[in-house]
Amino acid sequence: MSQNAGYQISLDIQGRLCVVIGGDDEASEKVSRLLEGGAKVIVISPTLNTTLKKLAASAKIIHRGRHFRSTDTQDAFLVLNTLREDLDLSKSLYELAKAEKFLVWSIDQAERSNFMMPAVVERGALRVAISTSGAAPALASTLRQNYETIFDEEFVQFLDWLGKIRESLHENEPNELRRREQLRAAVEGFSLTGTLVYPASWKEQKEQSDS
């Protein structure tokens, strides 16, 4: 099966207008990530879940309590569509994105999106994006959950410590080579180890294929 692996990047959305279509838990999760990145967020949905209602009430997001209109993408940098069932909407969004040159993602519809949304591990300042190129989204989600148990609170403290070392070196060490050497020394000895455990269904299939 041929899969589009894409080209993994991290977008700077600080101060940019981002539109989220939908008001359920899926939309809420996307909105939280956008706000964390400093985006200006508009949510378009007749109804909102509790989390989004609180964000709208505190003016952290703009809520348009109706269905999507084509004019809602004016000046938008990014549009996230979390409505699975409305195929006509995702199709029209994709055509609109091509005409107006904005980024669009429709949930579970890679063919009507111009970028992919990886599963993201978040621990302190750490961000690990996990993608199976569309081959197995459920596996990507499982991998994210596993990584979240590996990167514990001590790791967050360790990462904060490294950040403070970097800031101090930039302030007090003018020599770039010595800065790099000291930063490498600070992470020397750190490693990530693990064991892969496969499901019984895969083991049975592999045994059949090998026999």
PDB file of N, CA and C in Angstrom, residues 105-180:
ATOM      1  N   TRP A 105      -7.508  21.116   7.182  1.00  0.00           N
ATOM      2  CA  TRP A 105      -7.492  19.712   7.607  1.00  0.00           C
ATOM      3  C   TRP A 105      -8.904  19.315   7.984  1.00  0.00           C
ATOM      4  N   SER A 106      -9.391  18.227   7.377  1.00  0.00           N
ATOM      5  CA  SER A 106     -10.698  17.673   7.734  1.00  0.00           C
ATOM      6  C   SER A 106     -10.481  16.299   8.337  1.00  0.00           C
ATOM      7  N   ILE A 107     -11.047  16.068   9.491  1.00  0.00           N
ATOM      8  CA  ILE A 107     -10.807  14.851  10.249  1.00  0.00           C
ATOM      9  C   ILE A 107     -11.191  13.606   9.448  1.00  0.00           C
ATOM     10  N   ASP A 108     -10.288  12.625   9.431  1.00  0.00           N
ATOM     11  CA  ASP A 108     -10.475  11.340   8.756  1.00  0.00           C
ATOM     12  C   ASP A 108     -10.668  11.471   7.252  1.00  0.00           C
ATOM     13  N   GLN A 109     -10.232  12.591   6.668  1.00  0.00           N
ATOM     14  CA  GLN A 109     -10.372  12.795   5.229  1.00  0.00           C
ATOM     15  C   GLN A 109      -9.079  13.376   4.657  1.00  0.00           C
ATOM     16  N   ALA A 110      -8.070  12.543   4.568  1.00  0.00           N
ATOM     17  CA  ALA A 110      -6.762  13.004   4.080  1.00  0.00           C
ATOM     18  C   ALA A 110      -6.848  13.535   2.657  1.00  0.00           C
ATOM     19  N   GLU A 111      -7.754  12.968   1.859  1.00  0.00           N
ATOM     20  CA  GLU A 111      -7.876  13.391   0.464  1.00  0.00           C
ATOM     21  C   GLU A 111      -8.489  14.787   0.336  1.00  0.00           C
ATOM     22  N   ARG A 112      -9.076  15.301   1.418  1.00  0.00           N
ATOM     23  CA  ARG A 112      -9.649  16.649   1.405  1.00  0.00           C
ATOM     24  C   ARG A 112      -8.926  17.547   2.401  1.00  0.00           C
ATOM     25  N   SER A 113      -7.674  17.244   2.639  1.00  0.00           N
ATOM     26  CA  SER A 113      -6.812  18.045   3.516  1.00  0.00           C
ATOM     27  C   SER A 113      -5.502  18.310   2.777  1.00  0.00           C
ATOM     28  N   ASN A 114      -4.892  19.468   3.035  1.00  0.00           N
ATOM     29  CA  ASN A 114      -3.594  19.729   2.411  1.00  0.00           C
ATOM     30  C   ASN A 114      -2.433  19.631   3.399  1.00  0.00           C
ATOM     31  N   PHE A 115      -2.724  19.073   4.589  1.00  0.00           N
ATOM     32  CA  PHE A 115      -1.671  18.676   5.507  1.00  0.00           C
ATOM     33  C   PHE A 115      -2.218  17.594   6.423  1.00  0.00           C
ATOM     34  N   MET A 116      -1.319  16.862   7.070  1.00  0.00           N
ATOM     35  CA  MET A 116      -1.710  15.790   7.974  1.00  0.00           C
ATOM     36  C   MET A 116      -1.545  16.227   9.419  1.00  0.00           C
ATOM     37  N   MET A 117      -2.366  15.675  10.292  1.00  0.00           N
ATOM     38  CA  MET A 117      -2.310  16.001  11.715  1.00  0.00           C
ATOM     39  C   MET A 117      -1.743  14.803  12.478  1.00  0.00           C
ATOM     40  N   PRO A 118      -0.483  14.859  12.909  1.00  0.00           N
ATOM     41  CA  PRO A 118       0.082  13.721  13.626  1.00  0.00           C
ATOM     42  C   PRO A 118      -0.422  13.646  15.060  1.00  0.00           C
ATOM     43  N   ALA A 119      -0.282  12.470  15.659  1.00  0.00           N
ATOM     44  CA  ALA A 119      -0.507  12.349  17.105  1.00  0.00           C
ATOM     45  C   ALA A 119       0.668  13.027  17.804  1.00  0.00           C
ATOM     46  N   VAL A 120       0.391  13.804  18.836  1.00  0.00           N
ATOM     47  CA  VAL A 120       1.438  14.607  19.468  1.00  0.00           C
ATOM     48  C   VAL A 120       1.582  14.256  20.947  1.00  0.00           C
ATOM     49  N   VAL A 121       2.822  13.939  21.327  1.00  0.00           N
ATOM     50  CA  VAL A 121       3.165  13.731  22.731  1.00  0.00           C
ATOM     51  C   VAL A 121       3.586  15.076  23.312  1.00  0.00           C
ATOM     52  N   GLU A 122       2.997  15.467  24.424  1.00  0.00           N
ATOM     53  CA  GLU A 122       3.319  16.737  25.072  1.00  0.00           C
ATOM     54  C   GLU A 122       3.760  16.490  26.501  1.00  0.00           C
ATOM     55  N   ARG A 123       4.987  16.848  26.795  1.00  0.00           N
ATOM     56  CA  ARG A 123       5.521  16.761  28.154  1.00  0.00           C
ATOM     57  C   ARG A 123       6.413  17.966  28.385  1.00  0.00           C
ATOM     58  N   GLY A 124       5.919  18.937  29.155  1.00  0.00           N
ATOM     59  CA  GLY A 124       6.691  20.159  29.342  1.00  0.00           C
ATOM     60  C   GLY A 124       6.912  20.823  27.994  1.00  0.00           C
ATOM     61  N   ALA A 125       8.146  21.157  27.682  1.00  0.00           N
ATOM     62  CA  ALA A 125       8.470  21.788  26.399  1.00  0.00           C
ATOM     63  C   ALA A 125       8.651  20.774  25.278  1.00  0.00           C
ATOM     64  N   LEU A 126       8.587  19.493  25.603  1.00  0.00           N
ATOM     65  CA  LEU A 126       8.783  18.448  24.597  1.00  0.00           C
ATOM     66  C   LEU A 126       7.544  18.284  23.729  1.00  0.00           C
ATOM     67  N   ARG A 127       7.757  18.163  22.412  1.00  0.00           N
ATOM     68  CA  ARG A 127       6.717  17.819  21.476  1.00  0.00           C
ATOM     69  C   ARG A 127       7.258  16.725  20.546  1.00  0.00           C
ATOM     70  N   VAL A 128       6.604  15.581  20.557  1.00  0.00           N
ATOM     71  CA  VAL A 128       6.970  14.486  19.668  1.00  0.00           C
ATOM     72  C   VAL A 128       5.773  14.196  18.782  1.00  0.00           C
ATOM     73  N   ALA A 129       5.930  14.383  17.483  1.00  0.00           N
ATOM     74  CA  ALA A 129       4.849  14.121  16.535  1.00  0.00           C
ATOM     75  C   ALA A 129       4.999  12.708  15.993  1.00  0.00           C
ATOM     76  N   ILE A 130       3.890  11.955  15.981  1.00  0.00           N
ATOM     77  CA  ILE A 130       3.910  10.568  15.541  1.00  0.00           C
ATOM     78  C   ILE A 130       2.928  10.394  14.389  1.00  0.00           C
ATOM     79  N   SER A 131       3.416   9.898  13.273  1.00  0.00           N
ATOM     80  CA  SER A 131       2.565   9.657  12.118  1.00  0.00           C
ATOM     81  C   SER A 131       2.873   8.293  11.518  1.00  0.00           C
ATOM     82  N   THR A 132       1.829   7.594  11.085  1.00  0.00           N
ATOM     83  CA  THR A 132       2.006   6.333  10.346  1.00  0.00           C
ATOM     84  C   THR A 132       1.677   6.546   8.871  1.00  0.00           C
ATOM     85  N   SER A 133       1.728   7.816   8.426  1.00  0.00           N
ATOM     86  CA  SER A 133       1.431   8.180   7.030  1.00  0.00           C
ATOM     87  C   SER A 133       0.039   7.729   6.606  1.00  0.00           C
ATOM     88  N   GLY A 134      -0.880   7.688   7.559  1.00  0.00           N
ATOM     89  CA  GLY A 134      -2.247   7.303   7.265  1.00  0.00           C
ATOM     90  C   GLY A 134      -2.497   5.810   7.257  1.00  0.00           C
ATOM     91  N   ALA A 135      -1.439   5.008   7.432  1.00  0.00           N
ATOM     92  CA  ALA A 135      -1.599   3.551   7.359  1.00  0.00           C
ATOM     93  C   ALA A 135      -2.320   2.991   8.577  1.00  0.00           C
ATOM     94  N   ALA A 136      -2.064   3.552   9.767  1.00  0.00           N
ATOM     95  CA  ALA A 136      -2.648   2.997  10.990  1.00  0.00           C
ATOM     96  C   ALA A 136      -2.785   4.084  12.054  1.00  0.00           C
ATOM     97  N   PRO A 137      -3.781   4.961  11.922  1.00  0.00           N
ATOM     98  CA  PRO A 137      -3.971   6.027  12.922  1.00  0.00           C
ATOM     99  C   PRO A 137      -4.139   5.497  14.342  1.00  0.00           C
ATOM    100  N   ALA A 138      -4.776   4.324  14.490  1.00  0.00           N
ATOM    101  CA  ALA A 138      -4.960   3.765  15.836  1.00  0.00           C
ATOM    102  C   ALA A 138      -3.618   3.438  16.482  1.00  0.00           C
ATOM    103  N   LEU A 139      -2.654   2.986  15.680  1.00  0.00           N
ATOM    104  CA  LEU A 139      -1.320   2.696  16.205  1.00  0.00           C
ATOM    105  C   LEU A 139      -0.626   3.989  16.626  1.00  0.00           C
ATOM    106  N   ALA A 140      -0.784   5.039  15.843  1.00  0.00           N
ATOM    107  CA  ALA A 140      -0.187   6.326  16.206  1.00  0.00           C
ATOM    108  C   ALA A 140      -0.709   6.801  17.553  1.00  0.00           C
ATOM    109  N   SER A 141      -2.016   6.630  17.777  1.00  0.00           N
ATOM    110  CA  SER A 141      -2.614   7.021  19.049  1.00  0.00           C
ATOM    111  C   SER A 141      -2.070   6.175  20.199  1.00  0.00           C
ATOM    112  N   THR A 142      -1.910   4.871  19.958  1.00  0.00           N
ATOM    113  CA  THR A 142      -1.359   3.978  20.989  1.00  0.00           C
ATOM    114  C   THR A 142       0.084   4.333  21.310  1.00  0.00           C
ATOM    115  N   LEU A 143       0.865   4.639  20.281  1.00  0.00           N
ATOM    116  CA  LEU A 143       2.255   5.044  20.506  1.00  0.00           C
ATOM    117  C   LEU A 143       2.323   6.319  21.328  1.00  0.00           C
ATOM    118  N   ARG A 144       1.430   7.258  21.037  1.00  0.00           N
ATOM    119  CA  ARG A 144       1.401   8.505  21.822  1.00  0.00           C
ATOM    120  C   ARG A 144       1.151   8.207  23.291  1.00  0.00           C
ATOM    121  N   GLN A 145       0.186   7.345  23.578  1.00  0.00           N
ATOM    122  CA  GLN A 145      -0.127   7.006  24.965  1.00  0.00           C
ATOM    123  C   GLN A 145       1.060   6.333  25.653  1.00  0.00           C
ATOM    124  N   ASN A 146       1.778   5.481  24.920  1.00  0.00           N
ATOM    125  CA  ASN A 146       2.948   4.827  25.489  1.00  0.00           C
ATOM    126  C   ASN A 146       4.056   5.825  25.798  1.00  0.00           C
ATOM    127  N   TYR A 147       4.296   6.754  24.874  1.00  0.00           N
ATOM    128  CA  TYR A 147       5.325   7.760  25.095  1.00  0.00           C
ATOM    129  C   TYR A 147       4.994   8.644  26.291  1.00  0.00           C
ATOM    130  N   GLU A 148       3.719   8.924  26.478  1.00  0.00           N
ATOM    131  CA  GLU A 148       3.324   9.788  27.593  1.00  0.00           C
ATOM    132  C   GLU A 148       3.613   9.146  28.945  1.00  0.00           C
ATOM    133  N   THR A 149       3.649   7.809  29.000  1.00  0.00           N
ATOM    134  CA  THR A 149       4.019   7.139  30.249  1.00  0.00           C
ATOM    135  C   THR A 149       5.538   7.106  30.434  1.00  0.00           C
ATOM    136  N   ILE A 150       6.271   7.115  29.325  1.00  0.00           N
ATOM    137  CA  ILE A 150       7.742   7.071  29.402  1.00  0.00           C
ATOM    138  C   ILE A 150       8.304   8.413  29.869  1.00  0.00           C
ATOM    139  N   PHE A 151       7.810   9.510  29.273  1.00  0.00           N
ATOM    140  CA  PHE A 151       8.301  10.843  29.628  1.00  0.00           C
ATOM    141  C   PHE A 151       7.556  11.321  30.871  1.00  0.00           C
ATOM    142  N   ASP A 152       8.146  11.083  32.036  1.00  0.00           N
ATOM    143  CA  ASP A 152       7.499  11.350  33.312  1.00  0.00           C
ATOM    144  C   ASP A 152       7.810  12.761  33.815  1.00  0.00           C
ATOM    145  N   GLU A 153       7.424  13.041  35.056  1.00  0.00           N
ATOM    146  CA  GLU A 153       7.629  14.360  35.641  1.00  0.00           C
ATOM    147  C   GLU A 153       9.110  14.684  35.794  1.00  0.00           C
ATOM    148  N   GLU A 154       9.925  13.681  36.089  1.00  0.00           N
ATOM    149  CA  GLU A 154      11.370  13.932  36.200  1.00  0.00           C
ATOM    150  C   GLU A 154      11.934  14.387  34.863  1.00  0.00           C
ATOM    151  N   PHE A 155      11.429  13.812  33.760  1.00  0.00           N
ATOM    152  CA  PHE A 155      11.892  14.241  32.435  1.00  0.00           C
ATOM    153  C   PHE A 155      11.567  15.716  32.205  1.00  0.00           C
ATOM    154  N   VAL A 156      10.365  16.137  32.618  1.00  0.00           N
ATOM    155  CA  VAL A 156       9.982  17.545  32.471  1.00  0.00           C
ATOM    156  C   VAL A 156      10.952  18.440  33.239  1.00  0.00           C
ATOM    157  N   GLN A 157      11.316  18.036  34.454  1.00  0.00           N
ATOM    158  CA  GLN A 157      12.266  18.796  35.261  1.00  0.00           C
ATOM    159  C   GLN A 157      13.647  18.826  34.601  1.00  0.00           C
ATOM    160  N   PHE A 158      14.045  17.686  34.034  1.00  0.00           N
ATOM    161  CA  PHE A 158      15.329  17.588  33.344  1.00  0.00           C
ATOM    162  C   PHE A 158      15.363  18.526  32.135  1.00  0.00           C
ATOM    163  N   LEU A 159      14.275  18.568  31.375  1.00  0.00           N
ATOM    164  CA  LEU A 159      14.207  19.431  30.209  1.00  0.00           C
ATOM    165  C   LEU A 159      14.235  20.898  30.608  1.00  0.00           C
ATOM    166  N   ASP A 160      13.548  21.240  31.692  1.00  0.00           N
ATOM    167  CA  ASP A 160      13.586  22.620  32.187  1.00  0.00           C
ATOM    168  C   ASP A 160      15.003  23.006  32.591  1.00  0.00           C
ATOM    169  N   TRP A 161      15.700  22.082  33.229  1.00  0.00           N
ATOM    170  CA  TRP A 161      17.087  22.320  33.657  1.00  0.00           C
ATOM    171  C   TRP A 161      17.985  22.585  32.456  1.00  0.00           C
ATOM    172  N   LEU A 162      17.798  21.791  31.404  1.00  0.00           N
ATOM    173  CA  LEU A 162      18.587  21.993  30.183  1.00  0.00           C
ATOM    174  C   LEU A 162      18.296  23.362  29.566  1.00  0.00           C
ATOM    175  N   GLY A 163      17.013  23.765  29.607  1.00  0.00           N
ATOM    176  CA  GLY A 163      16.653  25.070  29.067  1.00  0.00           C
ATOM    177  C   GLY A 163      17.322  26.205  29.817  1.00  0.00           C
ATOM    178  N   LYS A 164      17.421  26.075  31.139  1.00  0.00           N
ATOM    179  CA  LYS A 164      18.067  27.110  31.947  1.00  0.00           C
ATOM    180  C   LYS A 164      19.574  27.161  31.678  1.00  0.00           C
ATOM    181  N   ILE A 165      20.164  25.969  31.467  1.00  0.00           N
ATOM    182  CA  ILE A 165      21.586  25.935  31.125  1.00  0.00           C
ATOM    183  C   ILE A 165      21.827  26.662  29.804  1.00  0.00           C
ATOM    184  N   ARG A 166      20.969  26.400  28.821  1.00  0.00           N
ATOM    185  CA  ARG A 166      21.111  27.033  27.504  1.00  0.00           C
ATOM    186  C   ARG A 166      20.986  28.548  27.618  1.00  0.00           C
ATOM    187  N   GLU A 167      20.007  29.026  28.387  1.00  0.00           N
ATOM    188  CA  GLU A 167      19.822  30.464  28.562  1.00  0.00           C
ATOM    189  C   GLU A 167      21.049  31.098  29.232  1.00  0.00           C
ATOM    190  N   SER A 168      21.557  30.412  30.246  1.00  0.00           N
ATOM    191  CA  SER A 168      22.719  30.936  30.965  1.00  0.00           C
ATOM    192  C   SER A 168      23.944  31.015  30.062  1.00  0.00           C
ATOM    193  N   LEU A 169      24.142  29.987  29.248  1.00  0.00           N
ATOM    194  CA  LEU A 169      25.291  29.974  28.341  1.00  0.00           C
ATOM    195  C   LEU A 169      25.191  31.080  27.300  1.00  0.00           C
ATOM    196  N   HIS A 170      23.985  31.325  26.793  1.00  0.00           N
ATOM    197  CA  HIS A 170      23.822  32.394  25.805  1.00  0.00           C
ATOM    198  C   HIS A 170      24.095  33.766  26.416  1.00  0.00           C
ATOM    199  N   GLU A 171      23.846  33.897  27.711  1.00  0.00           N
ATOM    200  CA  GLU A 171      24.090  35.168  28.379  1.00  0.00           C
ATOM    201  C   GLU A 171      25.555  35.345  28.787  1.00  0.00           C
ATOM    202  N   ASN A 172      26.216  34.231  29.130  1.00  0.00           N
ATOM    203  CA  ASN A 172      27.534  34.339  29.768  1.00  0.00           C
ATOM    204  C   ASN A 172      28.697  33.736  28.987  1.00  0.00           C
ATOM    205  N   GLU A 173      28.404  32.972  27.933  1.00  0.00           N
ATOM    206  CA  GLU A 173      29.490  32.344  27.169  1.00  0.00           C
ATOM    207  C   GLU A 173      29.432  32.835  25.724  1.00  0.00           C
ATOM    208  N   PRO A 174      30.314  33.754  25.347  1.00  0.00           N
ATOM    209  CA  PRO A 174      30.270  34.322  23.991  1.00  0.00           C
ATOM    210  C   PRO A 174      30.766  33.363  22.908  1.00  0.00           C
ATOM    211  N   ASN A 175      31.562  32.369  23.292  1.00  0.00           N
ATOM    212  CA  ASN A 175      32.128  31.454  22.304  1.00  0.00           C
ATOM    213  C   ASN A 175      31.107  30.372  21.931  1.00  0.00           C
ATOM    214  N   GLU A 176      30.694  30.349  20.662  1.00  0.00           N
ATOM    215  CA  GLU A 176      29.651  29.415  20.225  1.00  0.00           C
ATOM    216  C   GLU A 176      30.104  27.965  20.343  1.00  0.00           C
ATOM    217  N   LEU A 177      31.352  27.688  20.022  1.00  0.00           N
ATOM    218  CA  LEU A 177      31.867  26.319  20.101  1.00  0.00           C
ATOM    219  C   LEU A 177      31.816  25.794  21.536  1.00  0.00           C
ATOM    220  N   ARG A 178      32.241  26.636  22.494  1.00  0.00           N
ATOM    221  CA  ARG A 178      32.202  26.210  23.893  1.00  0.00           C
ATOM    222  C   ARG A 178      30.760  26.028  24.386  1.00  0.00           C
ATOM    223  N   ARG A 179      29.851  26.871  23.862  1.00  0.00           N
ATOM    224  CA  ARG A 179      28.437  26.706  24.233  1.00  0.00           C
ATOM    225  C   ARG A 179      27.929  25.339  23.776  1.00  0.00           C
ATOM    226  N   ARG A 180      28.237  24.976  22.529  1.00  0.00           N
ATOM    227  CA  ARG A 180      27.775  23.692  22.002  1.00  0.00           C
ATOM    228  C   ARG A 180      28.383  22.527  22.776  1.00  0.00           C
TER     229      ARG A 180
END
